[in-house]
Amino acid sequence: MLKQFIVEQKNMLIGFAVVLVVFVGFVWLSQPGTSGGGKTNKSSQIVLAAEETNYDFGTVSMATGNVSRRFLVKNPTDRPVTLTKLYTSCMCTKAALLIGDRRVGPFGMPGHGIVPSISETLNPGQSTDVEVTFDPTAHGPAGVGRIDRMVSLENDAGLPLEFRFSANVTP
């Protein structure tokens, strides 16, 4: 009887360990910017440039609806840079790339649907806009007060470029 108990406990422990490893692997692979742990040639610096990375919308009324801001992004390097992901820090925010007359997106928050990879190349000296749209009604009536949000633009050459914005939401 004791032997059977030990075997059952051992099997339960092994099962728990397997579930834990699978869960940790899933969480690690689902993180933005994670490529599964492979080697990368990315720089440890931000390679894309933006004249403005912070913006304050000021007071935003829920009654007036969404507000948007465009951030200009430029490739100041001497080689092409591929934009790989665009995502937001909250479900109340959407972001899109505006490349010429094309609109790529909108993209949202990881965990609130799939954030697909993108593959848009910025040649040396080329620029594009990232349009950020904030929905002040997304959090319902309790979503009043100061908010701070972020949008991240990942690329194949360096660290993500981050855009931050704030607002004071009123009814």
Coordinates of C-alpha atoms in Angstrom, one line a residue, residues 52-53 67-73 96 98 128-133:
E52 CA 8.3 63.2 -30.9
T53 CA 7.7 60.1 -28.7
V67 CA -8.7 61.1 -30.4
S68 CA -5.7 60.4 -32.6
R69 CA -2.1 61.4 -33.0
R70 CA 0.4 60.7 -35.7
F71 CA 4.1 60.1 -34.9
L72 CA 6.6 60.4 -37.6
V73 CA 9.2 57.5 -37.7
A96 CA -1.7 51.7 -37.5
L98 CA 0.6 54.8 -42.6
T128 CA 6.4 56.6 -42.2
D129 CA 3.7 57.6 -39.7
V130 CA 2.4 55.6 -36.7
E131 CA -1.2 56.7 -36.1
V132 CA -2.3 56.1 -32.5
T133 CA -6.0 56.2 -31.6

